[in-house]
Tab-separated table of C-alpha atoms in Angstrom:
chain	number	residue	atom	x	y	z
I	818	MET	CA	2.805	7.994	-11.875
I	819	ASP	CA	4.134	9.915	-14.850
I	820	ALA	CA	2.129	12.377	-16.922
I	821	PHE	CA	1.709	9.954	-19.837
I	822	THR	CA	0.210	7.248	-17.626
I	823	ALA	CA	-2.037	9.676	-15.776
I	824	GLY	CA	-3.272	11.209	-19.013
I	825	LEU	CA	-3.913	7.826	-20.596
I	826	LEU	CA	-5.838	6.559	-17.579
I	827	GLN	CA	-7.911	9.758	-17.527
I	828	ARG	CA	-8.710	9.386	-21.241
I	829	ILE	CA	-9.787	5.782	-20.652
I	830	LYS	CA	-12.037	6.821	-17.758
I	831	THR	CA	-13.607	9.616	-19.818
I	832	THR	CA	-14.109	7.388	-22.850
I	833	GLU	CA	-15.716	4.672	-20.710
I	834	SER	CA	-18.112	7.260	-19.317
I	835	ASP	CA	-18.935	8.577	-22.790
I	836	LEU	CA	-19.487	5.028	-24.037
I	837	THR	CA	-21.894	4.306	-21.199
I	838	LYS	CA	-23.851	7.493	-21.941
I	839	ALA	CA	-24.029	6.667	-25.652
I	840	ARG	CA	-25.346	3.185	-24.885
I	841	GLU	CA	-27.884	4.526	-22.374
I	842	THR	CA	-29.255	7.018	-24.891
I	843	GLY	CA	-29.374	4.450	-27.689
I	844	ASP	CA	-26.874	6.302	-29.890
I	845	ASP	CA	-25.426	3.287	-31.684
I	846	PHE	CA	-23.120	5.312	-33.933
I	847	LEU	CA	-21.573	7.213	-31.027
I	848	ALA	CA	-21.279	3.989	-29.037
I	849	ASP	CA	-19.337	2.437	-31.926
I	850	VAL	CA	-17.054	5.471	-32.111
I	851	GLU	CA	-16.426	5.453	-28.360
I	852	GLN	CA	-15.809	1.689	-28.365
I	853	GLY	CA	-13.245	2.113	-31.117
I	854	GLU	CA	-11.532	4.865	-29.132
I	855	LEU	CA	-11.550	2.717	-26.009
I	856	ASP	CA	-10.057	-0.225	-27.914
I	857	ASP	CA	-7.281	2.042	-29.206
I	858	LEU	CA	-6.572	3.372	-25.716
I	859	HIS	CA	-6.399	-0.156	-24.299
I	860	ARG	CA	-3.989	-1.145	-27.083
I	861	LEU	CA	-1.848	1.909	-26.356
I	862	ALA	CA	-1.833	1.108	-22.651
I	863	ALA	CA	-0.776	-2.486	-23.329
I	864	GLU	CA	2.003	-1.373	-25.662
I	865	HIS	CA	3.419	0.871	-22.937
I	866	GLY	CA	2.924	-1.491	-20.013
I	867	VAL	CA	0.216	0.614	-18.377
I	868	HIS	CA	-2.035	-1.503	-16.145
I	869	ILE	CA	-5.594	-0.286	-16.428
I	870	GLY	CA	-7.178	-2.639	-13.925
I	871	ALA	CA	-10.815	-3.657	-14.041
I	872	THR	CA	-12.284	-0.314	-15.083
I	873	SER	CA	-13.532	-1.499	-18.478
I	874	VAL	CA	-17.156	-1.152	-19.509
């Protein structure tokens, strides 16, 4: 796995965790921000052929 793929997958994992925490604490604004970031990361992964598996929130 190259550095780009590893970094992207780590960012997705971190963002998913942050999104879960925002939802659990009822922070709707932060949840929206994290969801937007996650959507962008998924788009980036798709554009570069990076398979992210079933790790989505």
